[in-house]
Coordinates of C-alpha atoms in Angstrom, one line a residue:
M1 CA 37.5 -84.6 16.1
Q2 CA 40.4 -85.8 18.3
K3 CA 44.1 -85.2 18.0
R4 CA 46.4 -88.1 17.4
S5 CA 46.7 -90.2 20.4
R6 CA 49.9 -91.2 22.1
G7 CA 51.4 -94.4 20.6
V8 CA 49.9 -93.7 17.1
P9 CA 52.4 -93.5 14.3
K10 CA 52.4 -89.9 12.8
E11 CA 51.9 -91.3 9.3
L12 CA 48.8 -93.1 10.5
A13 CA 47.4 -90.0 12.2
S14 CA 47.9 -87.9 9.1
F15 CA 46.4 -90.6 6.9
G16 CA 43.3 -91.0 9.1
E17 CA 42.6 -87.3 9.2
K18 CA 43.1 -86.9 5.5
Q19 CA 40.6 -89.9 4.8
F20 CA 38.2 -88.0 7.2
H21 CA 38.3 -84.8 5.4
D22 CA 38.6 -86.3 1.7
T23 CA 35.9 -88.9 1.9
G24 CA 33.4 -87.1 4.1
A25 CA 33.0 -90.2 6.1
A26 CA 30.9 -90.3 9.3
A27 CA 34.0 -91.4 11.3
V28 CA 37.5 -92.4 10.8
E29 CA 38.9 -94.7 13.5
I30 CA 42.4 -95.8 14.2
L31 CA 42.8 -99.3 16.0
R32 CA 45.5 -101.2 17.4
V33 CA 44.6 -104.9 16.7
K34 CA 45.9 -108.2 18.3
A35 CA 47.7 -110.8 16.3
S36 CA 45.0 -113.4 17.0
T37 CA 42.4 -111.0 15.5
I38 CA 44.5 -110.6 12.2
R39 CA 44.9 -114.3 12.1
K40 CA 41.2 -114.9 12.3
H41 CA 40.0 -112.3 9.9
F42 CA 43.0 -111.7 7.6
K43 CA 44.9 -114.9 7.3
S44 CA 47.0 -113.5 4.3
L45 CA 48.1 -110.3 6.1
K46 CA 50.3 -111.3 8.8
G47 CA 52.3 -108.4 10.6
T48 CA 49.3 -106.1 10.7
A49 CA 49.5 -104.0 13.9
F50 CA 47.1 -101.1 13.1
L51 CA 43.9 -100.6 11.2
V52 CA 42.4 -97.3 9.8
A53 CA 38.7 -97.8 9.4
V54 CA 36.8 -95.3 7.2
V55 CA 33.2 -95.8 8.5
N56 CA 30.4 -94.9 6.1
L57 CA 26.7 -95.5 6.5
D58 CA 26.5 -98.7 4.3
R59 CA 30.1 -100.2 4.6
V60 CA 33.4 -99.9 6.3
R61 CA 36.7 -99.7 4.5
I62 CA 39.8 -100.6 6.4
Y63 CA 43.5 -99.9 5.7
M64 CA 46.0 -102.2 7.4
F65 CA 49.5 -101.0 8.6
N66 CA 52.3 -102.7 10.2
Q67 CA 54.3 -101.6 13.3
A68 CA 56.4 -99.2 11.4
G69 CA 53.2 -97.5 9.8
I70 CA 53.5 -99.0 6.4
M71 CA 50.3 -99.8 4.5
L72 CA 49.9 -103.5 3.8
G73 CA 46.6 -103.4 2.1
A74 CA 43.0 -102.4 2.2
E75 CA 39.6 -104.1 2.2
N76 CA 35.9 -103.4 2.4
L77 CA 33.9 -105.0 5.3
E78 CA 30.3 -105.3 6.3
E79 CA 29.5 -103.2 9.3
S80 CA 28.7 -106.4 11.5
Q81 CA 32.1 -107.8 10.7
Y82 CA 33.9 -104.6 11.5
V83 CA 32.0 -104.5 14.9
R84 CA 33.5 -107.8 15.9
I85 CA 37.0 -106.6 14.9
R86 CA 36.4 -103.5 16.8
K87 CA 35.4 -105.4 20.0
T88 CA 38.6 -107.1 20.4
S89 CA 40.9 -104.0 19.5
R90 CA 41.8 -100.9 21.2
L91 CA 40.7 -97.6 19.9
L92 CA 43.7 -95.1 19.6
S93 CA 42.2 -92.2 17.8
K94 CA 39.0 -91.1 16.2
F95 CA 37.9 -88.5 13.7
E96 CA 34.1 -88.0 13.6
K97 CA 31.5 -85.4 12.7
P98 CA 30.0 -83.7 15.8
I99 CA 26.5 -85.3 16.5
P100 CA 23.9 -82.5 16.4
P101 CA 22.4 -81.8 19.9
T102 CA 18.7 -82.7 20.5
E103 CA 16.4 -80.0 21.3
E104 CA 16.2 -81.1 24.8
E105 CA 19.9 -80.8 25.0
L106 CA 20.0 -77.3 23.5
R107 CA 17.3 -76.3 25.9
M108 CA 19.4 -77.7 28.9
E109 CA 22.5 -76.0 27.6
A110 CA 20.8 -72.6 27.1
T111 CA 19.3 -72.8 30.7
E112 CA 22.7 -73.7 32.2
D113 CA 24.2 -70.6 30.2
L114 CA 21.4 -68.5 31.4
R115 CA 21.9 -69.5 35.0
S116 CA 25.7 -68.7 34.7
A117 CA 25.1 -65.4 33.2
L118 CA 22.5 -64.5 35.8
S119 CA 24.9 -65.6 38.6
R120 CA 27.5 -63.2 37.2
A121 CA 24.9 -60.5 37.0
I122 CA 23.8 -61.0 40.6
R123 CA 27.4 -60.9 41.8
K124 CA 28.1 -57.7 39.9
V125 CA 24.9 -55.9 41.2
S126 CA 25.4 -57.1 44.8
R127 CA 28.9 -55.7 44.6
S128 CA 27.8 -52.5 43.1
L129 CA 25.1 -51.9 45.8
A130 CA 27.1 -53.3 48.7
Q131 CA 24.6 -56.0 49.3
S132 CA 24.8 -59.7 50.2
E133 CA 23.8 -61.9 47.2
P134 CA 20.2 -63.1 47.4
D135 CA 19.0 -66.6 47.0
F136 CA 19.2 -67.7 43.3
P137 CA 15.7 -67.4 42.0
T138 CA 13.7 -70.0 40.1
I139 CA 13.9 -69.2 36.5
F140 CA 12.2 -70.4 33.3
V141 CA 12.5 -69.4 29.6
T142 CA 9.3 -68.8 27.6
K143 CA 8.6 -68.4 24.0
E144 CA 6.0 -65.8 24.8
T145 CA 6.7 -62.1 24.6
V146 CA 6.6 -60.7 28.0
G147 CA 6.7 -57.1 29.3
F148 CA 6.6 -55.4 25.7
G149 CA 5.9 -51.7 26.1
L150 CA 6.6 -51.7 29.8
Q151 CA 9.4 -51.1 32.1
S152 CA 9.6 -54.9 32.5
F153 CA 10.3 -55.7 29.0
G154 CA 12.0 -59.1 28.5
L155 CA 11.0 -60.7 31.8
Q156 CA 8.1 -61.3 34.1
I157 CA 8.1 -62.1 37.8
N158 CA 5.4 -64.2 39.4
D159 CA 3.9 -63.5 42.9
D160 CA 6.2 -66.4 44.0
G161 CA 9.4 -64.7 42.8
T162 CA 9.8 -67.1 39.8
I163 CA 11.3 -65.1 36.8
F164 CA 10.3 -65.9 33.2
F165 CA 12.7 -64.7 30.6
A166 CA 11.5 -64.0 27.1
E167 CA 13.5 -66.4 24.8
K168 CA 13.7 -63.8 22.0
S169 CA 15.0 -61.1 24.3
L170 CA 17.8 -63.4 25.6
K171 CA 19.2 -63.5 22.1
E172 CA 19.4 -59.8 21.6
E173 CA 22.8 -57.9 22.0
W174 CA 21.1 -55.9 24.9
S175 CA 20.2 -59.0 26.9
P176 CA 22.8 -58.3 29.8
G177 CA 20.6 -55.3 30.7
I178 CA 17.7 -57.7 31.5
L179 CA 19.9 -60.0 33.7
I180 CA 21.1 -57.0 35.5
R181 CA 17.5 -55.8 36.0
A182 CA 16.6 -59.3 37.2
A183 CA 19.6 -59.3 39.7
F184 CA 18.4 -55.9 41.0
L185 CA 14.8 -57.1 41.4
A186 CA 16.0 -60.3 43.1
L187 CA 17.2 -58.1 46.0
L188 CA 13.5 -57.0 46.7
R189 CA 10.4 -58.6 48.1
N190 CA 8.1 -60.1 45.4
D191 CA 5.5 -57.5 45.6
N192 CA 8.0 -54.5 45.4
A193 CA 9.9 -56.4 42.6
N194 CA 6.8 -56.1 40.5
L195 CA 6.5 -52.4 40.7
A196 CA 7.0 -50.6 37.4
F197 CA 9.2 -48.1 39.5
S198 CA 11.4 -50.9 40.6
S199 CA 11.9 -52.1 37.0
S200 CA 12.7 -48.6 35.9
I201 CA 15.4 -48.4 38.7
G202 CA 16.7 -51.8 37.5
N203 CA 16.9 -50.6 34.0
A204 CA 18.8 -47.5 35.0
L205 CA 21.3 -49.5 37.0
A206 CA 21.8 -51.7 34.0
F207 CA 22.5 -48.7 31.8
S208 CA 25.0 -47.4 34.4
L209 CA 26.8 -50.7 34.5
L210 CA 26.8 -51.5 30.9
K211 CA 29.6 -50.4 28.4
G212 CA 30.0 -49.7 24.8
T213 CA 27.6 -50.8 22.1
T214 CA 25.6 -53.0 24.6
R215 CA 24.9 -49.8 26.7
K216 CA 23.7 -47.8 23.5
Q217 CA 21.6 -50.9 22.4
W218 CA 20.0 -51.1 25.9
L219 CA 19.2 -47.5 26.0
K220 CA 17.6 -47.7 22.5
I221 CA 15.3 -50.6 23.5
W222 CA 14.6 -49.0 26.9
R223 CA 13.6 -45.7 25.0
E224 CA 11.4 -47.8 22.7
N225 CA 9.4 -49.5 25.5
T226 CA 9.0 -46.1 27.3
K227 CA 7.8 -44.1 24.3
G228 CA 4.2 -42.9 24.7
T229 CA 4.0 -44.1 28.4
P230 CA 3.9 -41.9 31.5
F231 CA 7.4 -43.0 32.5
H232 CA 9.1 -40.9 29.9
P233 CA 10.0 -38.1 32.3
L234 CA 11.2 -40.6 34.8
V235 CA 13.4 -42.5 32.3
N236 CA 14.8 -39.1 31.3
H237 CA 15.7 -38.5 34.8
L238 CA 17.4 -41.9 35.3
V239 CA 19.3 -41.7 32.1
K240 CA 20.7 -38.3 32.8
H241 CA 21.6 -39.4 36.6
A242 CA 23.0 -42.8 35.5
D243 CA 26.5 -41.5 36.5
T244 CA 25.3 -39.4 39.4
Y245 CA 23.4 -42.3 41.0
S246 CA 26.3 -44.9 40.4
D247 CA 28.2 -43.9 43.6
R248 CA 25.4 -44.1 46.4
G249 CA 22.3 -43.1 44.7
F250 CA 21.3 -46.5 43.6
S251 CA 21.9 -48.0 47.1
W252 CA 19.8 -45.3 48.6
I253 CA 16.9 -46.1 46.2
L254 CA 17.4 -49.9 46.8
S255 CA 17.1 -49.3 50.7
L256 CA 14.0 -47.2 50.0
L257 CA 12.3 -50.1 48.1
Q258 CA 13.5 -52.6 50.7
K259 CA 11.8 -50.7 53.5
L260 CA 8.3 -50.4 51.9
N261 CA 6.0 -52.6 53.8
E262 CA 2.7 -51.7 51.9
S263 CA 1.6 -50.7 48.5
V264 CA 2.8 -47.2 47.5
D265 CA 1.5 -45.4 44.3
G266 CA 3.9 -44.2 41.6
A267 CA 3.5 -40.5 42.4
S268 CA 4.6 -41.0 46.0
L269 CA 7.6 -42.9 44.8
L270 CA 8.5 -40.0 42.5
E271 CA 8.3 -37.6 45.4
A272 CA 10.7 -39.9 47.4
L273 CA 13.0 -40.1 44.5
K274 CA 12.9 -36.3 44.4
S275 CA 14.1 -36.2 48.0
I276 CA 17.0 -38.6 47.4
H277 CA 18.0 -36.6 44.2
G278 CA 17.9 -33.3 46.1
N279 CA 20.3 -34.5 48.7
L280 CA 22.7 -36.5 46.6
E281 CA 26.2 -35.1 46.4
V282 CA 28.9 -36.5 44.0
A283 CA 32.4 -36.9 45.4
L284 CA 35.2 -35.4 43.3
G285 CA 38.8 -36.5 42.8
T286 CA 41.7 -34.2 41.6
E287 CA 41.2 -35.3 38.1
H288 CA 37.5 -33.9 38.2
Y289 CA 38.9 -30.5 39.3
H290 CA 40.9 -30.3 36.2
V291 CA 38.0 -31.1 34.1
I292 CA 36.0 -28.3 35.8
Q293 CA 38.8 -25.8 35.6
G294 CA 39.4 -26.6 31.8
F295 CA 35.8 -26.3 31.2
C296 CA 35.5 -22.9 32.9
K297 CA 38.6 -21.6 30.7
T298 CA 36.8 -22.6 27.5
L299 CA 33.7 -20.6 28.3
V300 CA 35.3 -17.4 27.2
K301 CA 36.1 -18.8 23.8
P302 CA 32.7 -20.5 22.6
R303 CA 34.2 -22.0 19.5
K304 CA 36.3 -24.3 21.8
L305 CA 33.2 -25.6 23.6
A306 CA 31.9 -27.3 20.3
T307 CA 34.7 -30.0 20.9
R308 CA 33.1 -31.0 24.1
R309 CA 36.4 -31.9 25.5
H310 CA 35.6 -31.5 29.2
I311 CA 32.8 -33.8 30.3
L312 CA 31.6 -34.6 33.7
D313 CA 28.1 -36.2 33.5
A314 CA 27.9 -37.1 37.1
I315 CA 27.4 -33.4 38.0
H316 CA 25.7 -32.4 34.6
L317 CA 28.6 -30.0 33.8
A318 CA 27.4 -27.8 30.9
P319 CA 27.5 -24.2 29.7
R320 CA 24.7 -21.9 30.7
V321 CA 24.1 -18.6 28.9
L322 CA 23.3 -15.2 30.5
C323 CA 21.7 -12.9 27.8
N324 CA 21.3 -9.1 27.7
P325 CA 17.7 -8.8 26.4
I326 CA 17.7 -4.9 25.8
P327 CA 18.7 -5.3 22.0
L328 CA 15.5 -7.4 21.8
G329 CA 13.6 -4.5 23.2
I330 CA 13.2 -6.0 26.7
Q331 CA 13.9 -4.3 29.8
L332 CA 14.2 -6.2 33.1
T333 CA 13.6 -5.3 36.7
V334 CA 13.5 -6.9 40.2
E335 CA 10.5 -7.0 42.1
I336 CA 9.6 -8.1 45.7
S337 CA 6.2 -9.3 46.7
E338 CA 4.5 -11.1 49.6
T339 CA 2.9 -13.7 47.2
S340 CA 4.1 -15.5 44.2
K341 CA 3.1 -13.7 40.9
K342 CA 4.9 -16.2 38.7
D343 CA 3.6 -16.3 35.1
E344 CA 4.9 -16.8 31.7
S345 CA 6.7 -13.3 31.8
T346 CA 8.6 -14.3 34.8
W347 CA 12.4 -15.0 34.1
L348 CA 13.3 -15.9 37.7
E349 CA 11.5 -16.3 41.0
V350 CA 13.2 -16.8 44.4
E351 CA 11.2 -17.7 47.5
Y352 CA 13.0 -16.7 50.6
I353 CA 12.1 -16.2 54.3
V354 CA 11.7 -13.0 56.3
G355 CA 11.2 -13.8 59.9
H356 CA 8.4 -16.3 59.8
E357 CA 7.0 -15.2 56.6
E358 CA 7.7 -16.0 53.0
R359 CA 8.7 -13.4 50.3
F360 CA 9.3 -13.6 46.6
L361 CA 11.9 -11.9 44.4
A362 CA 11.0 -12.1 40.7
I363 CA 12.8 -10.8 37.7
R364 CA 10.4 -9.9 34.8
P365 CA 10.0 -7.3 32.0
S366 CA 9.4 -3.8 33.2
S367 CA 10.6 -0.2 32.6
A368 CA 10.7 0.5 36.5
S369 CA 14.0 0.3 38.2
P370 CA 15.9 -1.3 35.4
L371 CA 18.3 -4.2 35.9
K372 CA 21.7 -2.9 35.3
S373 CA 24.1 -5.8 35.4
I374 CA 24.5 -9.6 36.2
H375 CA 27.6 -10.7 37.9
Y376 CA 28.5 -14.4 38.4
M377 CA 31.2 -15.8 40.5
L378 CA 32.3 -19.5 41.2
N379 CA 35.2 -20.3 43.6
I380 CA 35.8 -24.0 44.4
E381 CA 39.7 -23.7 45.0
D382 CA 39.2 -24.7 48.6
F383 CA 36.1 -26.7 48.2
L384 CA 36.3 -30.5 48.7
P385 CA 33.1 -32.8 48.1
K386 CA 33.8 -36.2 49.6
P387 CA 31.5 -39.2 50.2
T388 CA 31.1 -38.2 53.9
G389 CA 30.2 -34.6 52.9
I390 CA 31.7 -31.2 52.1
T391 CA 35.0 -30.4 53.5
M392 CA 37.7 -27.8 52.9
H393 CA 41.5 -27.8 52.2
G394 CA 41.8 -24.8 54.6
K395 CA 42.9 -22.1 52.4
D396 CA 40.0 -19.8 53.1
V397 CA 40.3 -20.4 56.9
L398 CA 44.1 -19.3 56.6
R399 CA 43.0 -16.3 54.7
W400 CA 40.4 -15.3 57.2
A401 CA 43.0 -15.8 60.0
L402 CA 45.4 -13.5 58.2
R403 CA 42.6 -10.9 57.8
S404 CA 42.0 -11.0 61.4
L405 CA 45.7 -9.9 61.8
G406 CA 45.4 -7.1 59.4
V407 CA 47.2 -9.0 56.6
P408 CA 45.5 -8.9 53.3
S409 CA 45.3 -12.0 51.3
K410 CA 43.7 -12.2 47.6
R411 CA 41.2 -15.0 46.9
E412 CA 41.4 -16.1 43.2
A413 CA 38.1 -17.1 41.7
T414 CA 37.7 -20.3 39.6
F415 CA 35.4 -18.5 37.3
E416 CA 33.9 -14.9 37.1
A417 CA 31.9 -13.1 34.5
N418 CA 30.0 -9.8 34.4
L419 CA 27.2 -8.8 31.9
V420 CA 26.1 -5.3 31.7
L421 CA 22.5 -4.9 30.3
K422 CA 22.8 -2.0 27.8
K423 CA 21.6 -0.9 24.5
T424 CA 23.8 -2.5 21.8
E425 CA 23.5 -2.4 17.9
I426 CA 23.4 -6.0 16.5
K427 CA 22.5 -7.4 13.1
S428 CA 19.1 -9.1 12.4
G429 CA 20.7 -12.5 12.3
E430 CA 22.4 -11.9 15.5
R431 CA 19.1 -10.6 17.0
A432 CA 17.3 -14.0 16.0
V433 CA 20.0 -16.1 17.6
L434 CA 20.0 -13.8 20.8
G435 CA 16.3 -14.3 21.0
R436 CA 16.6 -18.1 21.0
L437 CA 19.5 -18.0 23.4
A438 CA 17.4 -16.0 25.9
E439 CA 15.1 -18.9 26.3
G440 CA 17.8 -20.4 28.5
R441 CA 17.8 -23.8 27.0
L442 CA 20.9 -26.1 26.7
D443 CA 19.6 -27.7 23.3
V444 CA 19.4 -24.2 21.8
L445 CA 22.9 -23.3 23.0
S446 CA 24.2 -26.6 21.8
N447 CA 22.6 -26.3 18.3
T448 CA 23.9 -22.7 18.0
L449 CA 27.4 -23.7 18.7
I450 CA 27.1 -25.9 15.7
G451 CA 24.9 -24.1 13.4
S452 CA 25.7 -20.4 14.1
P453 CA 29.1 -20.3 15.6
Q454 CA 30.1 -16.9 14.1
R455 CA 27.0 -15.2 15.3
L456 CA 27.5 -16.7 18.9
E457 CA 31.0 -15.3 19.0
A458 CA 29.9 -11.9 17.6
L459 CA 27.3 -11.7 20.4
T460 CA 30.1 -12.6 22.9
K461 CA 32.3 -9.9 21.5
K462 CA 29.6 -7.3 21.7
D463 CA 28.8 -8.2 25.4
C464 CA 25.4 -9.4 24.6
I465 CA 25.9 -12.7 26.2
V466 CA 28.2 -14.4 28.6
L467 CA 28.6 -18.1 29.2
V468 CA 28.9 -19.5 32.8
P469 CA 29.2 -23.0 34.1
D470 CA 26.1 -25.1 35.0
F471 CA 26.3 -28.1 37.3
N472 CA 24.5 -29.9 40.1
H473 CA 25.1 -32.4 43.0
L474 CA 28.3 -30.8 44.3
G475 CA 26.7 -29.6 47.5
L476 CA 26.4 -26.1 46.3
K477 CA 22.7 -25.0 46.7
H478 CA 21.1 -21.5 46.7
D479 CA 21.6 -20.7 50.5
F480 CA 21.1 -17.0 50.9
L481 CA 19.6 -13.9 49.4
I482 CA 21.7 -10.9 50.3
V483 CA 20.6 -7.5 49.8
G484 CA 22.3 -4.1 50.1
D485 CA 24.9 -1.7 48.8
T486 CA 26.4 -3.1 45.5
Q487 CA 30.2 -2.7 46.5
A488 CA 29.5 -4.2 50.0
V489 CA 27.6 -7.0 48.5
R490 CA 30.5 -7.7 46.0
T491 CA 33.2 -7.5 48.6
T492 CA 31.6 -9.7 51.1
I493 CA 30.8 -12.3 48.6
S494 CA 34.1 -12.4 46.8
A495 CA 35.7 -13.4 50.1
H496 CA 33.2 -15.8 51.6
A497 CA 30.9 -17.3 49.0
L498 CA 31.7 -20.4 46.8
E499 CA 29.2 -19.2 44.1
A500 CA 27.1 -16.1 43.7
T501 CA 25.0 -14.4 41.0
I502 CA 24.6 -10.7 41.7
F503 CA 21.7 -8.6 40.1
E504 CA 22.6 -4.9 40.3
V505 CA 19.8 -2.3 40.3
S506 CA 21.0 1.3 40.7
E507 CA 23.1 1.3 43.7
R508 CA 21.4 -1.7 45.2
S509 CA 22.2 -5.3 44.6
Y510 CA 20.5 -8.7 45.2
A511 CA 22.8 -11.7 45.4
I512 CA 21.8 -15.4 45.3
V513 CA 24.6 -17.1 47.2
S514 CA 26.0 -20.6 47.9
A515 CA 27.9 -20.7 51.1
P516 CA 27.5 -23.9 52.9
H517 CA 29.1 -24.9 56.3
V518 CA 32.0 -22.9 57.4
W519 CA 31.8 -20.4 54.5
G520 CA 28.1 -19.6 55.5
K521 CA 29.0 -18.9 59.0
E522 CA 31.8 -16.5 58.1
L523 CA 29.6 -15.0 55.3
L524 CA 26.8 -14.2 57.9
I525 CA 29.3 -12.4 60.5
V526 CA 30.8 -10.2 57.6
A527 CA 27.5 -9.5 56.0
I528 CA 25.9 -8.4 59.2
A529 CA 28.8 -6.3 60.0
A530 CA 28.6 -4.6 56.5
G531 CA 25.0 -3.7 57.2
L532 CA 23.8 -6.1 54.5
S533 CA 20.3 -7.9 54.8
V534 CA 20.5 -11.8 54.8
Y535 CA 17.6 -14.1 54.1
P536 CA 17.5 -17.9 53.9
I537 CA 16.2 -19.2 50.5
V538 CA 13.4 -21.8 50.2
R539 CA 13.6 -22.5 46.5
V540 CA 14.3 -21.0 43.1
D541 CA 12.6 -21.3 39.7
S542 CA 14.8 -20.0 36.8
S543 CA 13.0 -20.6 33.5
R544 CA 15.5 -18.4 31.5
G545 CA 18.8 -19.9 33.0
F546 CA 19.6 -16.9 35.2
L547 CA 20.4 -19.5 38.1
R548 CA 21.2 -23.0 38.2
C549 CA 17.8 -24.9 38.4
E550 CA 17.4 -28.5 37.5
A551 CA 14.3 -29.9 36.1
V552 CA 14.0 -33.2 38.3
F553 CA 11.9 -35.1 35.9
P554 CA 12.8 -33.4 32.5
D555 CA 10.6 -33.9 29.3
N556 CA 12.3 -33.7 25.8
H557 CA 15.0 -31.0 25.5
E558 CA 15.3 -30.7 29.3
G559 CA 16.8 -34.1 29.5
L560 CA 19.7 -33.1 27.3
M561 CA 23.2 -33.9 28.5
W562 CA 26.1 -31.8 27.4
S563 CA 28.0 -34.9 26.3
D564 CA 25.1 -35.8 24.0
G565 CA 26.4 -33.6 21.4
R566 CA 30.0 -35.2 21.4
S567 CA 30.9 -37.0 18.3
S568 CA 31.7 -40.8 18.9

C-alpha cells in the first residue's frame, strides 16, 4: 500500500485509503485523467480531473473529482472499459493488498537471507580467529533431517565442500549457532571439516560467541545431541573452557586442524587438545584482579559465597575445601615411595624427580607419622599474566634488592589459610556434612552452601574446614616439591613463592610450590642456602581437593562451573 503521491489532493488520498480499508477491495487507484478521456467516456461530467477507482473482482466503481478535489459523481464500469480509461490516464497513487509470494519466490528469499546470515557469520568467525575470510561455500537447504544425534546436527558437508542445511533447524532460535559452526568448518579442508572433532570445536566456538537466550538454547540442543555419545566428556570440557579458549585457544585448535595432512583418530586429537589446554594461559586485566581479591575475601565468610558475586569462568575461579578428617575417625600421613601405589584410599599423589629417577609422595589414611597441619598461601600481588607470557610489576624484585642491603620488607599475601588436623567434637549432622565435603567435589560444596549453610559455618568456626581459592590457566603450575624444616620451608616460601600448599608432619614439612620464571630462580637460591631439598614435580593427582587439579575431560559433576549455581 502506497502513501499519497505528490500532486494528489489530500482529500482524494484520504478518500481512496478509506475506500480501500472499508470495502475490502483488491485495489484502489487514483488517476489523473485527460479532458479528452472524460469527453469520450463521461460526456455529462465535464471538469473531471481525477478518478478514484475501487477495483473489485467483478466490477470497478469509479468516483470522479474536479481539480479542487470535490466529488462530481460515481459510476460502475466493466473491467474492460476501465482498462481503456486507465491506459490514457496517469496513475498517481495506489492502495492494494500484497500479492502472496510464490513458493519459488519464498525459497529464493530464504536462500538469500541464509547467504546474508552465513556471510555475517563468516566475517564474525574470521575476525574472532584472526583469519582471512574463506571462499563462500556452495550451500543448499534440504527438508531432510541431517546430523541428528551427532556433533554435526543441523548441517551436512559433502566431500566437495557443499553445505546442506536442514530447513527445520534454520527456523529454530538457536540457528545462529549452526551458521557459526559452518563458518568455522569453511576454514578447514573438506576432509578435516567432516571430522566430528571439528564440529565439536565449531559448536564450542558458537557457544563462546553467542549471547543471551540464543546461547542457552544452543547449549540445550548441543547437550541433547551429545547425550549418550562418547563425546559427552569432550563437550563438558569445551563448555567449561568456552571463555578460556575465546582469547587464543580456538585459534590454536584451528591451526592444529589446518595442519593435519592425513586422517587422525579421535583419541589422538584429544591428546593434542590436552597439550593445548595444559599450556594455555589467560591474560588478566586490572578488573580481573579485583574479582580474584574480592573472591578471596569472601572465602572466610562462607555465607557470602552463596551469592556468587565474584565470577571469572575463564580461569575456573571457584572455592575449594580443605577438610580435617580426624573428627571422621581418619588419620592421614605422608608416604614416600619409588613406585606409584595410588588406589582408592589415596587422597593425594605427587610424582617428582630425584636425579634421573621418579619418586612418589602420597597422602593416605595411616596412624604412622600423622599429618599435623595444611597451610595454603597465594600471592599474586606482583604477578601479571599477559598474552605474551607471565611478567611482574617489580615489587618482589625491589623487595629482594632491599633484603640484599639488609633492609627488611614485608610481603603481604593475597590469601592465606591454615588448617590444623586435630580431634574436634562435632554434631552428627555436622559430621555427615564434613564427610561429604571431604570428597573434595565442587558440586557437593555448592549444594552444601545452599542446603546446609549453618552446618558449613559451624564447621568453619570449629576449624574443621577452610575454604581456599581454586583456579587454572594463570600460568601457576605445581613446579617444585620442597622438603625440610617446617620453619625454614615457611620462611622461604612466604618470600618467593606465588602459591604453595605445605603439609606438616612433626618438625618436617612437604611443600608443593608454584614459582615460575624469576620467582623460581630466587626460590632455588634461598632454599639451597637454607638447607632445603628441592625436587621438580612431574604431575599431581589430587582426588580430594588438597591441591588444584583439573579433570581435563570431566564427566558429570566434574564439569560444574562455579557460575552454574548463580541465579539468573
